[in-house]
JSON list of C-alpha atoms in Angstrom, two decimals:
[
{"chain": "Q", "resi": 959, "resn": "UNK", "atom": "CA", "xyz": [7.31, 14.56, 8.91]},
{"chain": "Q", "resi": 960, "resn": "UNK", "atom": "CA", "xyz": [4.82, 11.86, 7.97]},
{"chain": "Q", "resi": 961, "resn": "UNK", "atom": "CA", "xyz": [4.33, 8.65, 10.41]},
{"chain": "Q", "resi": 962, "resn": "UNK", "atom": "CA", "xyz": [2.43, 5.45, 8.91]},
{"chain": "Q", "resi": 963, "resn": "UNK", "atom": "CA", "xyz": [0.95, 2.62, 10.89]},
{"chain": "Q", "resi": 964, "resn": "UNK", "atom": "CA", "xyz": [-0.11, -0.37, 9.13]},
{"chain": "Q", "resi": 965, "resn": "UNK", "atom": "CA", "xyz": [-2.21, -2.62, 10.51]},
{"chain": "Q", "resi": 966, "resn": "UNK", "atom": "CA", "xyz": [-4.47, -5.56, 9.11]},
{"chain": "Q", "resi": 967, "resn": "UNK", "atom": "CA", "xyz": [-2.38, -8.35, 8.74]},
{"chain": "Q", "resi": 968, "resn": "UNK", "atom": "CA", "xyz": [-2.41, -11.73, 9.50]},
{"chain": "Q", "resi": 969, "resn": "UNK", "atom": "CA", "xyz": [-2.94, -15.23, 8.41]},
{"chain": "Q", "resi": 970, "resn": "UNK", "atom": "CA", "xyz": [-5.56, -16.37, 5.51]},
{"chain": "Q", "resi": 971, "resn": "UNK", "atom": "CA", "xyz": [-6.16, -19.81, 3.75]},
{"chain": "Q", "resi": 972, "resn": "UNK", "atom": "CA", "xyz": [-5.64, -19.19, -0.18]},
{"chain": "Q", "resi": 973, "resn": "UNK", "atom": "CA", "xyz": [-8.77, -17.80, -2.09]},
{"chain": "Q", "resi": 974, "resn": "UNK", "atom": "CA", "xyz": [-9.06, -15.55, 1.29]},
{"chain": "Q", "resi": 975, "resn": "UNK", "atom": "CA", "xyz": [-9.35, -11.83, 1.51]},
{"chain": "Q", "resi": 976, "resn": "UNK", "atom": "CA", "xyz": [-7.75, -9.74, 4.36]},
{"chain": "Q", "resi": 977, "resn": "UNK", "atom": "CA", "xyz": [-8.10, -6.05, 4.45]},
{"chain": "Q", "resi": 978, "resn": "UNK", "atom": "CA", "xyz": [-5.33, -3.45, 5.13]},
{"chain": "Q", "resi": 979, "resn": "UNK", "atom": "CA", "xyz": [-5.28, -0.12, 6.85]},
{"chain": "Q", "resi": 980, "resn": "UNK", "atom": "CA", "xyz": [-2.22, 2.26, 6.87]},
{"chain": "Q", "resi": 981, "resn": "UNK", "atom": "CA", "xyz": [-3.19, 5.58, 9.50]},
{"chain": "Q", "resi": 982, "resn": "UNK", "atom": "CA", "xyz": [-1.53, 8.55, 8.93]},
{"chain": "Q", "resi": 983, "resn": "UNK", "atom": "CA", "xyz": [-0.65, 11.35, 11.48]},
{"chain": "Q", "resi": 984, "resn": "UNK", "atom": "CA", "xyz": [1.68, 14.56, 11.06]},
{"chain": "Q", "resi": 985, "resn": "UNK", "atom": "CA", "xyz": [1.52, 16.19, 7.81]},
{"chain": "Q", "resi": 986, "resn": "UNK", "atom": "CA", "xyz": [-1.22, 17.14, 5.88]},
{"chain": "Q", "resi": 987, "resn": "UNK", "atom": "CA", "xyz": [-2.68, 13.74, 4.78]},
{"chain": "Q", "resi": 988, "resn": "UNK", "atom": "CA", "xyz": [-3.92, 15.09, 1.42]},
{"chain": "Q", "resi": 989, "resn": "UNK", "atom": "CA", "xyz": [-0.71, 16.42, 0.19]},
{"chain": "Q", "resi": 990, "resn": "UNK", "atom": "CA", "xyz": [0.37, 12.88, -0.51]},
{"chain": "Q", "resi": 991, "resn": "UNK", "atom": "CA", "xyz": [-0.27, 10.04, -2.65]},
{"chain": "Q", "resi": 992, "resn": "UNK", "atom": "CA", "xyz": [0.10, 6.46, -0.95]},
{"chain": "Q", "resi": 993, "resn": "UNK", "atom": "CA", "xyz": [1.62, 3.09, -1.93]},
{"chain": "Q", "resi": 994, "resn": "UNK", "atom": "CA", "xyz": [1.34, 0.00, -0.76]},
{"chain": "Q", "resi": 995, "resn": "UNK", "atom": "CA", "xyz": [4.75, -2.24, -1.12]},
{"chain": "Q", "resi": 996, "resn": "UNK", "atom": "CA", "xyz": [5.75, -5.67, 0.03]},
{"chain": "Q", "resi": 997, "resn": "UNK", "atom": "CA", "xyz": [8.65, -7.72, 0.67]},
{"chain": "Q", "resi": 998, "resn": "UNK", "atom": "CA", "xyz": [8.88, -11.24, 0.20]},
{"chain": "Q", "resi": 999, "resn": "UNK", "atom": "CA", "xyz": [11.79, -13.37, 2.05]},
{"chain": "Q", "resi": 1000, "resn": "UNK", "atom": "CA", "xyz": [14.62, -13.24, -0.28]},
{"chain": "Q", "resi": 1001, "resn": "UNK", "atom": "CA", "xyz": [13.04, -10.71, -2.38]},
{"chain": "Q", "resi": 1002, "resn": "UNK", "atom": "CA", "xyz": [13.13, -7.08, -3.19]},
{"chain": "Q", "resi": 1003, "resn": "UNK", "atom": "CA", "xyz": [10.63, -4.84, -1.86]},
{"chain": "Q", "resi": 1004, "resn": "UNK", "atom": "CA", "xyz": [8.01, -4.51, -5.17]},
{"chain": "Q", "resi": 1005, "resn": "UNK", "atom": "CA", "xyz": [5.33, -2.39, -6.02]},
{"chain": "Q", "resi": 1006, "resn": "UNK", "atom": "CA", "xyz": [1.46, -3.54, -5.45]},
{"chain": "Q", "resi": 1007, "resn": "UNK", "atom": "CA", "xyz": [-0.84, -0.14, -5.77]},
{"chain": "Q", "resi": 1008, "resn": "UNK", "atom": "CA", "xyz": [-0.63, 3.76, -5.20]},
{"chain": "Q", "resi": 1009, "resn": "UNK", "atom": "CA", "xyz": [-3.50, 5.84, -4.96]},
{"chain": "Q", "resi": 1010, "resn": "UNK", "atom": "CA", "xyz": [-3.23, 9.78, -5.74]},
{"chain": "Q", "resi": 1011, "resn": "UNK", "atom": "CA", "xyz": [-3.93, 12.43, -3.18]},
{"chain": "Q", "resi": 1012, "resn": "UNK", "atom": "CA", "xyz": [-8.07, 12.43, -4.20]},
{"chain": "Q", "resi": 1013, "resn": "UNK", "atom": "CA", "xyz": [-8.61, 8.93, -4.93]},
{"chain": "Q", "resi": 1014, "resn": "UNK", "atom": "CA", "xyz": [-9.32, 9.46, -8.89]},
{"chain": "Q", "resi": 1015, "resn": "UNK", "atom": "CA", "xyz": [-5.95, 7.93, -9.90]},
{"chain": "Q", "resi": 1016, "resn": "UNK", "atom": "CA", "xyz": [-5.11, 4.36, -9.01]},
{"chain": "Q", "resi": 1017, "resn": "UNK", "atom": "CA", "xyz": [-2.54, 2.17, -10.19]},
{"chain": "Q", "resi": 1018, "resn": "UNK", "atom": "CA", "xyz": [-1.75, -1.74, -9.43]},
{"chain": "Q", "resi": 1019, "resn": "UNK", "atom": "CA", "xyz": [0.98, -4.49, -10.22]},
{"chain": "Q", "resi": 1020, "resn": "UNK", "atom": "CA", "xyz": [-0.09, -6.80, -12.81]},
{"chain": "Q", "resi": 1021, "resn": "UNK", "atom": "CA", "xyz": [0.63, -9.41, -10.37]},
{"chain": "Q", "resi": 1022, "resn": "UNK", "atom": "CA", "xyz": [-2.55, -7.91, -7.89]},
{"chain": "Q", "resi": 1023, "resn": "UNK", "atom": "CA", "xyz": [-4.56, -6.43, -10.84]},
{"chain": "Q", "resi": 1024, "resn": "UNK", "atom": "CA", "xyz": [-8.05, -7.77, -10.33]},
{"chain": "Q", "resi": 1025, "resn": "UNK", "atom": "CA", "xyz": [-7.59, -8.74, -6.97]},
{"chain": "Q", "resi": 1026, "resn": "UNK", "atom": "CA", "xyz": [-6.65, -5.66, -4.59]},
{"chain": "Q", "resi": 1027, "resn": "UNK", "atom": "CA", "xyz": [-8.40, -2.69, -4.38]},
{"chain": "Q", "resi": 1028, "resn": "UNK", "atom": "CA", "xyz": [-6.41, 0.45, -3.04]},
{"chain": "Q", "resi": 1029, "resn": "UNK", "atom": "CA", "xyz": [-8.36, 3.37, -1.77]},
{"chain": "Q", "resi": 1030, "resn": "UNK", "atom": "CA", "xyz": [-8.38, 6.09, 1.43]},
{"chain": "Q", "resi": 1031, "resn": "UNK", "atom": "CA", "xyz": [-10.35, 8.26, 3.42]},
{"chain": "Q", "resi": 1032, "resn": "UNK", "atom": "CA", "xyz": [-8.92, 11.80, 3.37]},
{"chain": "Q", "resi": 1033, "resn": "UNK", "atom": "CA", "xyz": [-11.34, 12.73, 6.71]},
{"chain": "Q", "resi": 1034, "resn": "UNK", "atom": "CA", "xyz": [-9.68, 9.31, 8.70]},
{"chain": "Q", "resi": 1035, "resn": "UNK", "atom": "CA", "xyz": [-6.38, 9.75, 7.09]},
{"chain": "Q", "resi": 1036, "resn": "UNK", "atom": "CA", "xyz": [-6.31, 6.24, 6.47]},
{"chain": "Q", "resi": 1037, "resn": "UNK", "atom": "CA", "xyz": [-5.15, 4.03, 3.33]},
{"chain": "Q", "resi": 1038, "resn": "UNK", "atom": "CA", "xyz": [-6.69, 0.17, 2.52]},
{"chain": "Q", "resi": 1039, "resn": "UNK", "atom": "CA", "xyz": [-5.46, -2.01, 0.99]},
{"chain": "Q", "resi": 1040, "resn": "UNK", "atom": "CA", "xyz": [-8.54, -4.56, 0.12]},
{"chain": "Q", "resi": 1041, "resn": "UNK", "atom": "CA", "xyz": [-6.98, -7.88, -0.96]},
{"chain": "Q", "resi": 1042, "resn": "UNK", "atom": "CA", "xyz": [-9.20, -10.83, -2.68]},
{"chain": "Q", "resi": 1043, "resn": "UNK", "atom": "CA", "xyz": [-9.22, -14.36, -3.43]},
{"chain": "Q", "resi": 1044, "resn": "UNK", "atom": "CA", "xyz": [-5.62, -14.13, -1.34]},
{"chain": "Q", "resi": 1045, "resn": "UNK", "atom": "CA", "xyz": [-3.09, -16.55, -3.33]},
{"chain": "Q", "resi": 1046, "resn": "UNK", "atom": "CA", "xyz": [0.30, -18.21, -1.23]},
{"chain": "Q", "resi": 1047, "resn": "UNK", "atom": "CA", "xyz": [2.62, -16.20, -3.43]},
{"chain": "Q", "resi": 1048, "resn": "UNK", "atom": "CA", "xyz": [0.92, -13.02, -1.94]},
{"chain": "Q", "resi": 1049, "resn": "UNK", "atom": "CA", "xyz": [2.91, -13.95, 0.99]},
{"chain": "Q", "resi": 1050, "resn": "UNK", "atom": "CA", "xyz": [4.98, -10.77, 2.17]},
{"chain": "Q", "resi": 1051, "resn": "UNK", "atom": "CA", "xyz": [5.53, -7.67, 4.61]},
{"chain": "Q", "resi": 1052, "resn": "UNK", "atom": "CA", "xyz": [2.96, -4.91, 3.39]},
{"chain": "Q", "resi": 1053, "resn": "UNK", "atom": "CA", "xyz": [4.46, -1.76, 3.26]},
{"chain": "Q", "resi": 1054, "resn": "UNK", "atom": "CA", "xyz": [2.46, 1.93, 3.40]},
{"chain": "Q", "resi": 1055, "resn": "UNK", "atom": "CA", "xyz": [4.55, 4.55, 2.05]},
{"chain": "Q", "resi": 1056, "resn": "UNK", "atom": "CA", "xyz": [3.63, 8.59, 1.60]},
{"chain": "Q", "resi": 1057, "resn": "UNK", "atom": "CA", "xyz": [4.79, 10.51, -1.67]},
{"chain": "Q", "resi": 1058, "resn": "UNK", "atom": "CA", "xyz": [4.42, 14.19, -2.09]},
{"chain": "Q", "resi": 1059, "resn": "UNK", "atom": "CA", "xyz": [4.22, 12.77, -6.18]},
{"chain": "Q", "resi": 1060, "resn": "UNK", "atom": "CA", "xyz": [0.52, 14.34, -7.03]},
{"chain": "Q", "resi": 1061, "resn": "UNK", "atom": "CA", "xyz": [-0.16, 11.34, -9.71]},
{"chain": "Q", "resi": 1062, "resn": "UNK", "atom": "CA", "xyz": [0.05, 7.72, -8.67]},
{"chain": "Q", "resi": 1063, "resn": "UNK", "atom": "CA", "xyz": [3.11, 6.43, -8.88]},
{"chain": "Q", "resi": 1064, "resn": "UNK", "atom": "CA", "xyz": [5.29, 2.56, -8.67]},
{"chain": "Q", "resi": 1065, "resn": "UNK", "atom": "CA", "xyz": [8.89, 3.84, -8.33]},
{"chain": "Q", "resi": 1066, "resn": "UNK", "atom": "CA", "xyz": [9.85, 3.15, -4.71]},
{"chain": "Q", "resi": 1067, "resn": "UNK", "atom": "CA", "xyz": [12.35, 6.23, -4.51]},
{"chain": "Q", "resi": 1068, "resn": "UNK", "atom": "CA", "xyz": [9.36, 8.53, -5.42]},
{"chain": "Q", "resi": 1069, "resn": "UNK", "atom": "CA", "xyz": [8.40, 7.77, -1.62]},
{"chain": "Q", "resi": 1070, "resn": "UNK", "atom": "CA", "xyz": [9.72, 9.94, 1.33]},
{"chain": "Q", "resi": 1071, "resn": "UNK", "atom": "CA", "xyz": [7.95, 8.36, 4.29]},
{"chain": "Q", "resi": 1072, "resn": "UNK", "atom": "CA", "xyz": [7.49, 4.54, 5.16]},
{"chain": "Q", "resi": 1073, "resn": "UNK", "atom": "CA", "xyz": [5.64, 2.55, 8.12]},
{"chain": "Q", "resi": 1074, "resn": "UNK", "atom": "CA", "xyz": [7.15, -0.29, 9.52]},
{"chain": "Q", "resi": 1075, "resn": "UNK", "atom": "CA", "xyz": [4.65, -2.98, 7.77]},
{"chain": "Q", "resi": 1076, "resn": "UNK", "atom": "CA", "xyz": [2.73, -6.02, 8.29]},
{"chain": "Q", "resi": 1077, "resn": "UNK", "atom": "CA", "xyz": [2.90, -9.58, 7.91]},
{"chain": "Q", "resi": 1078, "resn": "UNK", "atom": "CA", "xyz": [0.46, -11.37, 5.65]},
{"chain": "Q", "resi": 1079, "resn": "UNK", "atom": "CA", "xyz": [0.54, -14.72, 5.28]},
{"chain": "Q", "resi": 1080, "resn": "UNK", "atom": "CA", "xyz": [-1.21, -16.65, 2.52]},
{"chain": "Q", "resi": 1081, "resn": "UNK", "atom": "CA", "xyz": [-1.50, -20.87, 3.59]},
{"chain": "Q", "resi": 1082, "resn": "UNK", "atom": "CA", "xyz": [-2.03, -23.15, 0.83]}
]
């Protein structure tokens, strides 16, 4: 059993940067890769970036390409989520999920553990 804490949310004018942290405790932290997900109102939950169990293999959303930058500390066993010049349709519940996947991966059913997620709100 794997539980995830997000914190790091909050509220940002547009072109604003707000950094994420998802703390892991339980399981070996290195065993999993990491995601980062978010949920709009009225939306499915989508994809933004996943990070392999080492940090060598990242993948994003086209949508954040550019923008975010995942990465983790294996010694805090802790995920970020770095997120730059902020935009209103970034606007969501972040999601931290755990995958025992050893590549980076998008598909939301690849993940076996989630935390309960955090609000970030982009203003215009």
């Amino acid at each position: 059993q794997v539980q995830l804490v997000e914190t790091g949310g909050g509220l940002v004018q547009a072109g604003g940067s707000l950094r994420l942290s998802c703390t892991a405790s339980g399981r070996t932290f290195t065993r999993y890769t990491m995601g980062w997900f978010r949920q709009a109102p009225g939306k499915e939950r989508e994809f933004v970036a996943a990070i392999n169990w080492s940090g060598g293999n990242t993948y994003y959303a086209d949508s954040v390409k550019g923008r975010f930058t995942i990465s983790r500390d294996n010694a805090k066993n802790t995920v970020y989520l770095q997120m730059d010049s902020l935009k209103p349709e970034d606007t969501a519940v972040y999601y931290c999920a755990a995958s025992g996947r050893r590549v980076a991966t998008d598909r939301s059913w690849d993940y076996d553990y989630w935390g309960q997620g955090t609000q970030v709100t982009v203003s215009s």
